[in-house]
Amino acid sequence: MTHAHAFAGNGFASSHTQTAQRLRRVQRLAWLLDAAVRLPGTRFRFGADAVIGLLPVGGSLVMGLVSLYIVFEAWRMRLPTAVLMRMVGNIAIETLVDTVPVAGNIFDAAFKANLRNVALMEQALRQ
């Protein structure tokens, strides 16, 4: 019997695998939303969140809802409530400030709430 099979009966191996898959999924999503494109000639990166946030009607709201998916996955991983609340706070700050034309989009591109939230998840999972 392999090590993985020994733990399969109590759900440990399955739970660990699901957590790792969820983490990889949100890491990719956060990168796409916050850092997929590098501004030529600089080290500055931005993603779909900053671009879609430029849409005048609801772009910020739609991206805020997409960002909540990362919090949902953190909840499914059973991360502490304090971590979840901090993640929601990051999204709320970014979404509210992003409603201000131009300046909000610049803040959005620099703040990177999704990457911040994935870092919070990784930290909580290490503990």
Tab-separated table of C-alpha atoms in Angstrom, residues 1-14 16-17:
chain	number	residue	atom	x	y	z
A	1	MET	CA	0.000	0.000	0.000
A	2	THR	CA	1.401	3.377	-0.978
A	3	HIS	CA	1.623	6.333	1.366
A	4	ALA	CA	-1.191	8.084	-0.508
A	5	HIS	CA	-3.428	5.025	-0.221
A	6	ALA	CA	-2.789	4.817	3.516
A	7	PHE	CA	-4.272	8.272	3.985
A	8	ALA	CA	-7.016	8.033	1.387
A	9	GLY	CA	-9.404	6.393	3.838
A	10	ASN	CA	-9.436	9.405	6.179
A	11	GLY	CA	-9.649	11.982	3.395
A	12	PHE	CA	-6.246	13.528	4.153
A	13	ALA	CA	-4.601	12.849	0.792
A	14	SER	CA	-7.692	13.865	-1.122
A	16	HIS	CA	-4.398	17.968	0.498
A	17	THR	CA	-4.581	17.401	-3.265
